[in-house]
XYZ file of C-alpha atoms in Angstrom:
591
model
C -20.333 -6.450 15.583
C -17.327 -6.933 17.347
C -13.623 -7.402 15.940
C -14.666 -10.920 15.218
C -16.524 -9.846 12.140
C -14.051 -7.215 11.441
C -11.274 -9.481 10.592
C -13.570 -12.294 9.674
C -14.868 -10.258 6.574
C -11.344 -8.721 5.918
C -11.192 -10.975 3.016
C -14.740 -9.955 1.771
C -13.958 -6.106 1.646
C -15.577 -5.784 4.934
C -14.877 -3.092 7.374
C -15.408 -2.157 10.855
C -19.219 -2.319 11.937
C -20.892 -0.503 14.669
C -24.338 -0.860 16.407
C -26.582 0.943 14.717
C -30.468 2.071 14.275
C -33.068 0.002 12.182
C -34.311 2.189 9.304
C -38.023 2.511 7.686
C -39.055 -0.315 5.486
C -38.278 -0.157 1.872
C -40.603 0.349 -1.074
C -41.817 -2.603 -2.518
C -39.358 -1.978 -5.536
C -36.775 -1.489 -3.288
C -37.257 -5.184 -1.994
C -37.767 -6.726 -5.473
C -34.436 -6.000 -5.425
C -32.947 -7.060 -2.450
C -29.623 -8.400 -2.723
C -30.382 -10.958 0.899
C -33.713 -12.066 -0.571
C -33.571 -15.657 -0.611
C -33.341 -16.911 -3.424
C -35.016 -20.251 -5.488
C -34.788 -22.730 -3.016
C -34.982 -26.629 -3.713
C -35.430 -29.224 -1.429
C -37.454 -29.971 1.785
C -39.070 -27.310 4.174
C -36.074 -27.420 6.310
C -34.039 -26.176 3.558
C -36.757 -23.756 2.799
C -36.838 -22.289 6.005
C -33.363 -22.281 7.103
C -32.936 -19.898 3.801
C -35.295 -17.630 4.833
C -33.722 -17.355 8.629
C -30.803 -16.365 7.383
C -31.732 -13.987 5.081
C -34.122 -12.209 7.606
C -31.154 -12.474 9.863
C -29.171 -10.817 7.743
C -31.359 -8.523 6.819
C -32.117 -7.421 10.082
C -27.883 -7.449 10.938
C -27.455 -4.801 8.268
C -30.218 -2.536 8.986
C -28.356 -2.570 12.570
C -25.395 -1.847 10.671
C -25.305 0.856 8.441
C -21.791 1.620 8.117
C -21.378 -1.663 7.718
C -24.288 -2.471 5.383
C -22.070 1.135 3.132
C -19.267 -1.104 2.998
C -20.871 -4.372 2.249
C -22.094 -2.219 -1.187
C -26.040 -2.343 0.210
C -26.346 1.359 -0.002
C -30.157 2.123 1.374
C -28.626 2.617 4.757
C -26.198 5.729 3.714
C -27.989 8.450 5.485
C -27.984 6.421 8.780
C -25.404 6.458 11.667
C -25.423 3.705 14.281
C -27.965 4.185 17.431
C -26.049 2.887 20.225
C -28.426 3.503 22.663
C -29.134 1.372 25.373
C -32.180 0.530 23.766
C -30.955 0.032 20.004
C -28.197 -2.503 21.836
C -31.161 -4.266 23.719
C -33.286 -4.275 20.600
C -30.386 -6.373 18.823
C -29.940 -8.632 21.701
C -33.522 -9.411 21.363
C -33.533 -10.130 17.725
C -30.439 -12.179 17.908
C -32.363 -14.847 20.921
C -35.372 -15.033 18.877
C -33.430 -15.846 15.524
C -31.068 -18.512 17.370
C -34.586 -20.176 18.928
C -35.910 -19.991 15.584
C -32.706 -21.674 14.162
C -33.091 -24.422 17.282
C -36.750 -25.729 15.637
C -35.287 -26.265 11.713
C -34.510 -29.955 11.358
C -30.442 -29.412 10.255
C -30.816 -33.346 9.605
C -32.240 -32.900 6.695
C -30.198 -30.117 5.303
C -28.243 -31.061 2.513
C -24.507 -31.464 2.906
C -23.623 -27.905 1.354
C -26.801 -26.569 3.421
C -25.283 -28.164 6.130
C -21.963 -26.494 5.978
C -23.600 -23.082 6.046
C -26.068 -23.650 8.687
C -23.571 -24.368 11.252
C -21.360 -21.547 10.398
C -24.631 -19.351 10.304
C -25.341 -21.161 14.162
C -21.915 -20.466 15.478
C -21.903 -16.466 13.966
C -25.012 -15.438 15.819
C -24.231 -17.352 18.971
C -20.732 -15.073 18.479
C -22.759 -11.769 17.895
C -25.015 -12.690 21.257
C -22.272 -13.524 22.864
C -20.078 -9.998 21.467
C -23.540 -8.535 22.803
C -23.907 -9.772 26.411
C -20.705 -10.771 27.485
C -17.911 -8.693 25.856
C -19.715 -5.662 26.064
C -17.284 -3.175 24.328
C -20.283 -0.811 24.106
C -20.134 -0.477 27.561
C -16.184 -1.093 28.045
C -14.127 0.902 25.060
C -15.173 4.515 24.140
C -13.519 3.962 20.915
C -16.789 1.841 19.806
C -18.039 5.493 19.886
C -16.116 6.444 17.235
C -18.183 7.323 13.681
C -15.274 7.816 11.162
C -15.228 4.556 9.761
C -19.168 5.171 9.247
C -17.969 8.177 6.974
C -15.154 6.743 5.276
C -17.304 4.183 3.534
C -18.890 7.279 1.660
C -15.623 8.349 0.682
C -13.743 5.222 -0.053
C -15.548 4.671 -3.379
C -17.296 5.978 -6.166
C -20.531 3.693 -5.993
C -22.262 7.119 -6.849
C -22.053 10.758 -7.546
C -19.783 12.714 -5.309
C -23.102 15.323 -4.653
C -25.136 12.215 -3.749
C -22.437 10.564 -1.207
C -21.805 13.920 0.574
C -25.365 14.528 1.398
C -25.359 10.784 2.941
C -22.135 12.319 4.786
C -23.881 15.463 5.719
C -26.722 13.006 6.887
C -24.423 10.915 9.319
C -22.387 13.737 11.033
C -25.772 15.594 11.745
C -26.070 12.003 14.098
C -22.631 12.491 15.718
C -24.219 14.258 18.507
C -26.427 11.787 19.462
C -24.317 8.860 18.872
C -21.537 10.597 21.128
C -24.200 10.965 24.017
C -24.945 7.433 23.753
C -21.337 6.872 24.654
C -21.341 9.053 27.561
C -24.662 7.621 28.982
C -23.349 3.801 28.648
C -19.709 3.456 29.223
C -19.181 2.271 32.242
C -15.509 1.607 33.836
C -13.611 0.823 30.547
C -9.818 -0.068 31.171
C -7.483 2.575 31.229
C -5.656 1.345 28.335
C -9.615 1.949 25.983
C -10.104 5.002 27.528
C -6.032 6.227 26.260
C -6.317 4.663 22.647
C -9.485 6.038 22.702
C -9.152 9.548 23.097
C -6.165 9.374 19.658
C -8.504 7.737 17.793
C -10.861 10.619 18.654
C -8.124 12.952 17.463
C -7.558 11.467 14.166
C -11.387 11.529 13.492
C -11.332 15.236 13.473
C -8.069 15.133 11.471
C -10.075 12.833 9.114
C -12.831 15.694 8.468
C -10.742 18.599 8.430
C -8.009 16.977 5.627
C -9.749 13.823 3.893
C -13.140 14.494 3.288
C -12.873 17.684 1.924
C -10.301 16.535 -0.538
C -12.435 13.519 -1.533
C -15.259 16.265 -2.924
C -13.139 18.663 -5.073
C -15.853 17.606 -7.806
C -18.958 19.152 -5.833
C -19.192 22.835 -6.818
C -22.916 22.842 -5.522
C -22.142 25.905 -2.680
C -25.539 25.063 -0.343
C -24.157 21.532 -0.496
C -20.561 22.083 0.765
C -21.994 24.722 3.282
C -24.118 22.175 5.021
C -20.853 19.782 4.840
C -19.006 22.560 6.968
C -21.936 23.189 9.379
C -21.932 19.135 10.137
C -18.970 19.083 10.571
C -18.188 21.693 12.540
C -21.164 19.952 14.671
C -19.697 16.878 14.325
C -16.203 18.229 15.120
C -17.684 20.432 18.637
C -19.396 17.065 19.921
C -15.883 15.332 19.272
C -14.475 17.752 21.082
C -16.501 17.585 24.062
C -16.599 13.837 24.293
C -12.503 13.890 24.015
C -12.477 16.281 26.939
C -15.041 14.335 28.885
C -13.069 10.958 28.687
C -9.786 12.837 29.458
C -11.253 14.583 32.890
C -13.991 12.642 33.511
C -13.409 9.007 32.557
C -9.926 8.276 32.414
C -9.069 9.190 35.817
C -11.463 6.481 37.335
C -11.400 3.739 34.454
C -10.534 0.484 36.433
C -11.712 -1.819 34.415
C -9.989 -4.876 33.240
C -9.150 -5.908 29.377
C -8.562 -9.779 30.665
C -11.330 -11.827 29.262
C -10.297 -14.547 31.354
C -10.125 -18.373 30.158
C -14.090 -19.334 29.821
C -14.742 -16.490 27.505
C -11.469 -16.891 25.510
C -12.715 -20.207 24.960
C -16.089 -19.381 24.181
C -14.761 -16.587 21.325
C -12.499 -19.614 19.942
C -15.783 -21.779 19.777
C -17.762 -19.056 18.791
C -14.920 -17.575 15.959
C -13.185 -20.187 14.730
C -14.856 -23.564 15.711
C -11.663 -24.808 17.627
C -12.553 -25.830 21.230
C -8.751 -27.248 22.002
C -7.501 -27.113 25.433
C -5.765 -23.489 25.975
C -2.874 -25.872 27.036
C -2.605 -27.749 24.120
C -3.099 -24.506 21.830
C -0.360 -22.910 23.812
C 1.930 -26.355 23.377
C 1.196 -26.200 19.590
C 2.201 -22.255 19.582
C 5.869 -22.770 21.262
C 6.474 -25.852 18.854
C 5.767 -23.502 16.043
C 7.721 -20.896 17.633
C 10.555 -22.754 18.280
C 10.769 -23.993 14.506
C 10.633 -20.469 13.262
C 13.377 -19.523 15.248
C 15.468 -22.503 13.982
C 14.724 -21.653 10.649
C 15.419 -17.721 11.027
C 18.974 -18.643 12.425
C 19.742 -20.945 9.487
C 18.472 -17.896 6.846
C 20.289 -15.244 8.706
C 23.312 -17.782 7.818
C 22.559 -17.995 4.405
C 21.884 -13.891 4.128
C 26.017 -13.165 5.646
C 27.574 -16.097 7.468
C 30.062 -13.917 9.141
C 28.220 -11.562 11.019
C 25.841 -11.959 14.253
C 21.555 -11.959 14.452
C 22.173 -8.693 16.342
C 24.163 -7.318 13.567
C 22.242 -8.896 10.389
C 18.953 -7.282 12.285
C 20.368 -4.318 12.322
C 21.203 -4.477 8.903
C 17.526 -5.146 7.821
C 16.121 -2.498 10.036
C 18.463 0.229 8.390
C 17.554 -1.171 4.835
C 14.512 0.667 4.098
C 12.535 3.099 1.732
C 11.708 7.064 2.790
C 8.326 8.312 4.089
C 8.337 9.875 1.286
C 9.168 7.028 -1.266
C 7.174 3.950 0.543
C 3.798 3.865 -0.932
C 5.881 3.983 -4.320
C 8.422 1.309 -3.253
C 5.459 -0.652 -1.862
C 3.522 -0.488 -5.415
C 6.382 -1.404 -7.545
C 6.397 -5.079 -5.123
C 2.713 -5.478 -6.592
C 3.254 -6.260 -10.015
C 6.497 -8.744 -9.719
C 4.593 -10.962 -6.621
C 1.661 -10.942 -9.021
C 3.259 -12.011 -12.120
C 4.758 -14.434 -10.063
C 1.828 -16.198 -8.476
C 0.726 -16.560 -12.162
C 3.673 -17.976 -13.978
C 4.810 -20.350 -11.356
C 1.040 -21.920 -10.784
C 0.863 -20.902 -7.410
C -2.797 -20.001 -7.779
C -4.406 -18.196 -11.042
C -5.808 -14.476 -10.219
C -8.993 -13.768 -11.825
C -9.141 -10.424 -12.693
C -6.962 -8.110 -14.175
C -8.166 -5.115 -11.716
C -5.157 -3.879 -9.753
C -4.992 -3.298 -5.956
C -3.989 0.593 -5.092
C -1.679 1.382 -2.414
C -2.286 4.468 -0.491
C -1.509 5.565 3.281
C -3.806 4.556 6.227
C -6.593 6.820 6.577
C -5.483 9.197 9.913
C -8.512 7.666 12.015
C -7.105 4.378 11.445
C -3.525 4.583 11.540
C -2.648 4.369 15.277
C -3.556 0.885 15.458
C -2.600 -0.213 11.867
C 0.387 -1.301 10.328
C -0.774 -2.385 7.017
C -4.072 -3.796 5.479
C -6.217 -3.744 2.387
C -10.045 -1.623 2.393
C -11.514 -3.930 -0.836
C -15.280 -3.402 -2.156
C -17.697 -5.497 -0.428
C -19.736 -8.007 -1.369
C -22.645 -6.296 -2.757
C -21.166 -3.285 -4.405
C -21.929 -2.936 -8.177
C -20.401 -0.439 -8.757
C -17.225 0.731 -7.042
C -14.581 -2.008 -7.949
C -11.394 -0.044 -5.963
C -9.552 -2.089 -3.369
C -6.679 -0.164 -1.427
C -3.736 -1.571 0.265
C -3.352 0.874 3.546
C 0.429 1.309 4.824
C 0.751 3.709 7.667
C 2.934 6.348 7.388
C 4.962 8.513 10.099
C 3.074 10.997 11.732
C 3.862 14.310 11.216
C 3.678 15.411 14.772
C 6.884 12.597 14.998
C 9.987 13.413 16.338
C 13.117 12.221 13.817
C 13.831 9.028 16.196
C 10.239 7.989 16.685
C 10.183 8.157 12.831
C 13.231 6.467 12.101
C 11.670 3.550 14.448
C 8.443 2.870 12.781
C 9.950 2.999 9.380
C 12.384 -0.011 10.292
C 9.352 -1.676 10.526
C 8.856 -1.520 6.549
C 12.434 -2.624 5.372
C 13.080 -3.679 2.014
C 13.752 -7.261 3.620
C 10.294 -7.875 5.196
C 7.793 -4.971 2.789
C 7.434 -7.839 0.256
C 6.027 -10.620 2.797
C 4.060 -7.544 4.079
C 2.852 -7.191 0.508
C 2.064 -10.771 -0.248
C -0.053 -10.787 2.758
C -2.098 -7.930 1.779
C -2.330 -7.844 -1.877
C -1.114 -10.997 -4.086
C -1.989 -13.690 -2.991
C -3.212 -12.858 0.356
C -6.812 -10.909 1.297
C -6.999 -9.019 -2.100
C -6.608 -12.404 -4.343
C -8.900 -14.071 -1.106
C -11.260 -11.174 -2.340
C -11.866 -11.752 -5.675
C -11.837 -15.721 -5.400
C -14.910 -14.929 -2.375
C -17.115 -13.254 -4.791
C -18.120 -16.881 -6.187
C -18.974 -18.120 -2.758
C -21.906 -20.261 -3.573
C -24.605 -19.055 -0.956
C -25.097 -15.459 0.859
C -24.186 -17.330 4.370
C -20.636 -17.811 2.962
C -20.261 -14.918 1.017
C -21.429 -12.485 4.397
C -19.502 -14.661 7.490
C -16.679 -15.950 8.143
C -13.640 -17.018 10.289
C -10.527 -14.641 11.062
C -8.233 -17.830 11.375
C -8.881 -18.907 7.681
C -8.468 -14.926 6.696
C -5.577 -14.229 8.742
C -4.490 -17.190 8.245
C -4.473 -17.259 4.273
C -2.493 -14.410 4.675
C 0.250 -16.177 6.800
C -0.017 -18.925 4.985
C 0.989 -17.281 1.879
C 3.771 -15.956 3.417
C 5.873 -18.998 3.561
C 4.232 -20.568 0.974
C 5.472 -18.168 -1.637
C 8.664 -18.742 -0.317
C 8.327 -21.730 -0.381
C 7.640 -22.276 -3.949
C 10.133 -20.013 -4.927
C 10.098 -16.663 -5.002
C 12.998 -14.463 -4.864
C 14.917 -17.843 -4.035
C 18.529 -16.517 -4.627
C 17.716 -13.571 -2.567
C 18.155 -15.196 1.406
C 17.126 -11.117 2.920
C 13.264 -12.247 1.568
C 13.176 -15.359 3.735
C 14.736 -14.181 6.323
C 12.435 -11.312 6.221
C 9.280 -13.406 6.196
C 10.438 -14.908 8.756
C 10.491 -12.246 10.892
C 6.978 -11.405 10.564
C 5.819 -15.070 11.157
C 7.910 -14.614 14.420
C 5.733 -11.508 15.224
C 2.188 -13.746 14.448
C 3.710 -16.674 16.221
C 4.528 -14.347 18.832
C 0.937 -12.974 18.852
C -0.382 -16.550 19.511
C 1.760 -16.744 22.393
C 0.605 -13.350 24.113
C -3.349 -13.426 23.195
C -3.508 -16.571 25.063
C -1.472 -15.505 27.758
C -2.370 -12.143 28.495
C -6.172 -13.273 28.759
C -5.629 -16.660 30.590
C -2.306 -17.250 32.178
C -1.989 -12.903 33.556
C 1.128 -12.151 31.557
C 1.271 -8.388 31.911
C 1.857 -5.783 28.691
C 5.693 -5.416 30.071
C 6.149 -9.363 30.025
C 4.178 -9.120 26.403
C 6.305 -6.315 25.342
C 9.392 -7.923 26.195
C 8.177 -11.057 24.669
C 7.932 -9.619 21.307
C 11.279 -8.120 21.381
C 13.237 -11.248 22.716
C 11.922 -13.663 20.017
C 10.396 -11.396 17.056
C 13.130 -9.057 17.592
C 11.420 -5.901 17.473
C 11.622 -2.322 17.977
C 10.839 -1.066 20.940
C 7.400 1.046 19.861
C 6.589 -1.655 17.562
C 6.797 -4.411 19.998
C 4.571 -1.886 22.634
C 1.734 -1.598 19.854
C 1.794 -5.398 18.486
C 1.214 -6.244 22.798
C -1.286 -3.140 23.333
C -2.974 -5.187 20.124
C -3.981 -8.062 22.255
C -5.859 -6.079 24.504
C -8.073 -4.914 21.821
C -8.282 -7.778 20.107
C -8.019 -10.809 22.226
C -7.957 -13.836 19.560
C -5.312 -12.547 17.445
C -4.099 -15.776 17.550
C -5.713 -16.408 14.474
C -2.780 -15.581 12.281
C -0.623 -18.795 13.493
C -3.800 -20.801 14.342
C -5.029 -20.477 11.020
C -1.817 -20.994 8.455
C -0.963 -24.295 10.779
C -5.093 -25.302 9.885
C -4.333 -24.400 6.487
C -0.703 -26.160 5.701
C -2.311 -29.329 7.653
C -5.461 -29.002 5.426
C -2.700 -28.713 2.302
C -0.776 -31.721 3.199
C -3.902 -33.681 3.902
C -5.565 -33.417 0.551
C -2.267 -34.003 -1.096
C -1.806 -37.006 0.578
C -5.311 -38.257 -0.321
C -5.077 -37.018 -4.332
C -1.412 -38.140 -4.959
C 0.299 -37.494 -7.735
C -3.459 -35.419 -9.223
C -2.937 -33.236 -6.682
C -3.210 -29.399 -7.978
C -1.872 -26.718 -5.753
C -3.325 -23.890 -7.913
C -6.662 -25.520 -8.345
C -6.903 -26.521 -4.306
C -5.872 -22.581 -3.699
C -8.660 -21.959 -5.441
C -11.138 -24.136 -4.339
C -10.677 -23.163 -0.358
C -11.118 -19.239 -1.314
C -14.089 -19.812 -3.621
C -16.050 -21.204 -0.099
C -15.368 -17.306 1.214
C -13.804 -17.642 4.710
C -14.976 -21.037 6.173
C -12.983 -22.325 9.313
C -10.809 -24.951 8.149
C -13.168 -27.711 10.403
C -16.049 -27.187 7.646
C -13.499 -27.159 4.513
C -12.022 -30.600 6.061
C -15.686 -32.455 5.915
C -16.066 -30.115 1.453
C -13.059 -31.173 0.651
C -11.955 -34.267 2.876
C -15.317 -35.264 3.788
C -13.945 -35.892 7.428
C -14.131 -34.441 10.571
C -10.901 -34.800 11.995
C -8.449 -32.357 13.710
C -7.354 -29.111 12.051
C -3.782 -28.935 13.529
């Protein structure tokens, strides 16, 4: 899947997918136990079928997906690295047309209103994964989708068994590197310039990732044959990473022309696809400077409030010096946790059902060069392995003192607690554990990056909102900031993709009205061309706030911000245009 699914699942405990082979059929006591068997069905044939569809579907969508299917806790695919042949990738496309033509002869009329619901965010999904397929092509565009560490780290994330029995799944998938590695070679094609440079660090910090992570996540094996074959596959792994990073450096880079621009009919078709809006780009791009401009407003009238008698310039400056080490932010960052949580509780902003805590740790290496912050939680299926990690990227050693000085401003003590509420309480971790009671396996597999991202956003200000740290002005003004940088985001994904703003104009953008650093501002614009729609931060809090006020206004004074918290994460990640018709039982607009 494409970075549609890897934000739309953030929330789940989802990571980043790949294409991938189709393994041998399971034992018959393997698929007793199937965890995407449909289960008892009532009702009419229609809702009969449609069950089974999407369970085959799925079943089919994991098998393709075997790092995925690791971190979705469906573990019969550990031994198996993605096949991104040519002919895996047309294999999928082929599944995916006759599953959407079987999905064409079920009679949705008679679907039940909940069925409903999940068979037209089922319909949308796999026209989005055809469409990821056949039209955005990163397979053939972005050498990065080459790129097998996150296939590994799924084995080392989590203790969903033995360490001896997750290394030999390990040993399994680097023995594939190879191969997978040539099926990059044979079917890039003219990626843009910008893949084929992001693509070639990421590369880097994949070897990094074997040579200092793995090992350290198997101090517990002591079998000698087994840690032997670890080195061998890796040193495979790390010879064919090697040779691929030199090919894209002398072969491929110097003639990738290719273009990151979607261009406006398949922006819009990703928005239709992703996130069930089909607005005008105009009108989205009207509704993005009106929420733009209020942000600004309000970020004036806090930097009042924080020290009347000193300039934004100045007060920015301020904020940017205020913050924690390298070497005392993950602890800094931890010690956040426990107040926001306690917080969320007492003041009945929403309840948070469990008493598990979320970890925070540094961004793997392989990740970190186009990660900020972010939480790895257990996916859907896991039984076993109940960890969930809040990443924060920290300097890189190879850093000069300025360059590090510059990306920590980015974590100040002013805006590290809005970063934290996004992340952890009550953002994707407390979005996690409310997701697990989903009530069907559509909802609790797919879903939307603008109700994800958004939730996050939207808990943001809504914290603030409701009162936390309320005598201390530096936290607003701090969130703030970062909803500058989303609504900022909005602005430039649209524009860089439709309207030909360049990455200088979207650089330049970012530091004029989110006041950014300089590097930061270059990576948050580099973002876009990666990920096109990430829009879906401001898109989706203005859904959600809209959503809020609506069903306030129609419950009056019964109206239970805790309980309707609750009841919009307990439907996973639905776009906000199917929780209007659950909880409003209307179809009208979402902003």
């Amino acid at each position: 899947m494409s970075s549609r699914f890897t934000r739309s699942l953030l929330v789940l405990g989802l990571a980043l997918p790949a294409l991938a082979a189709t393994p041998s059929p399971a034992p018959p006591s393997s698929r007793a136990k199937d965890p995407l068997a449909p289960g008892a069905v009532s009702g009419n044939p229609a809702e009969r079928a449609f069950a089974a569809l999407a369970a085959d579907y799925l079943r089919g969508f994991f098998a393709f997906e075997p790092s995925f299917a690791t971190t979705s806790g469906l573990h019969r695919y550990d031994s198996l690295l993605e096949d991104r042949s040519r002919a895996a990738i047309d294999g999928e496309t082929a599944r995916t047309r006759r599953v959407l033509a079987g999905l064409k002869r079920i009679d949705a009329g008679g679907l039940s209103d909940s069925t409903r619901i999940d068979y037209d965010l089922f319909s949308r999904q796999v026209e989005g994964h055809l469409f990821d397929l056949t039209e955005i092509r990163r397979w053939e565009n972005d050498p990065s989708t080459y790129n097998y560490a996150g296939g590994i780290f799924s084995l080392v994330a989590r203790s969903f068994a033995p360490p001896e029995a997750r290394l030999r799944s390990v040993i399994a998938r680097l023995r594939q590197v190879p191969r997978l590695l040539e099926s990059g070679k044979q079917n890039i094609k003219n990626p843009p310039a910008l893949f084929a440079q992001f693509a070639g660090e990421d590369f880097e910090g994949s070897i990094e990732f074997l040579e200092r992570e793995v090992p350290v996540a198997f101090t517990a094996v002591k079998d000698s044959a087994l840690l032997k074959a670890y080195e061998e596959a890796k040193s495979a792994a790390e010879a064919a990473t090697r040779d691929y990073i030199k090919w894209m450096r002398e072969d491929l880079t110097p003639r990738a022309q290719g273009s990151y621009v979607l261009g406006e009919e398949r922006y819009r078709k990703k928005l239709h696809y992703d996130e069930m809006v089909d607005l005008p780009l105009d009108t989205l791009l009207e509704v993005g400077e009106r929420e733009l401009d209020r942000l600004e407003a309000r970020y004036a009238a806090a930097a009042k409030r924080v020290n009347p008698n000193v300039g934004l310039d100045e007060l920015i400056e301020s904020m940017r010096r205020d913050h924690p080490s390298a070497d005392s932010l993950i602890p800094y960052a931890t010690s956040l946790l426990e107040d926001i949580r306690s917080f969320c509780i007492t003041s009945k902003f929403i309840d948070v059902p469990s008493e598990v805590r979320c970890i925070v740790r540094p961004t793997p290496s392989f990740a970190a060069e186009r990660s900020f912050a972010s939480l790895d939680a257990p996916g859907p299926f896991e039984k076993r392995a109940s960890e969930a990690y809040y990443n924060i990227t920290l300097p890189n050693r190879t850093w000069d003192s300025a360059r590090v000085e510059q990306h920590l401003q980015g974590y100040s003590r002013w805006t590290l607690p809005s970063v934290s509420i996004h992340e952890s309480y009550p953002g994707h971790y407390v979005h996690f554990l409310y997701a697990k009671r989903a009530p069907s396996l559509v909802r609790r597999t797919m879903g939307c990056g603008s109700f994800a991202e958004g939730w996050g956003l939207y808990v943001e200000q809504a914290l603030v909102d409701h009162g936390y740290k309320k005598d201390d002005p530096r936290i607003e003004f701090g969130m703030l900031r970062w909803a500058l940088v989303r609504a900022c985001r909005f602005q430039v994904g649209i524009r860089v993709h439709t309207r030909g703003m360049t990455m200088d104009e979207a650089i330049a953008l970012f530091m004029q009205h989110a006041h950014m650093e300089e590097a930061n501002a270059e990576r948050e614009a580099y973002r876009a061309a990666f990920d096109p729609t990430y829009i879906v931060y401001t898109l989706g809090a203005l859904q959600i706030r809209k959503l809020r006020d609506d069903v306030a206004r129609a419950e009056g004074p019964g109206f239970d911000l805790a309980r309707f918290h609750a009841r919009i994460l307990s439907q996973g990640a639905l776009p906000v245009a199917l929780l209007r018709r659950i909880l409003l039982r209307d179809s009208g607009p979402t902003l």
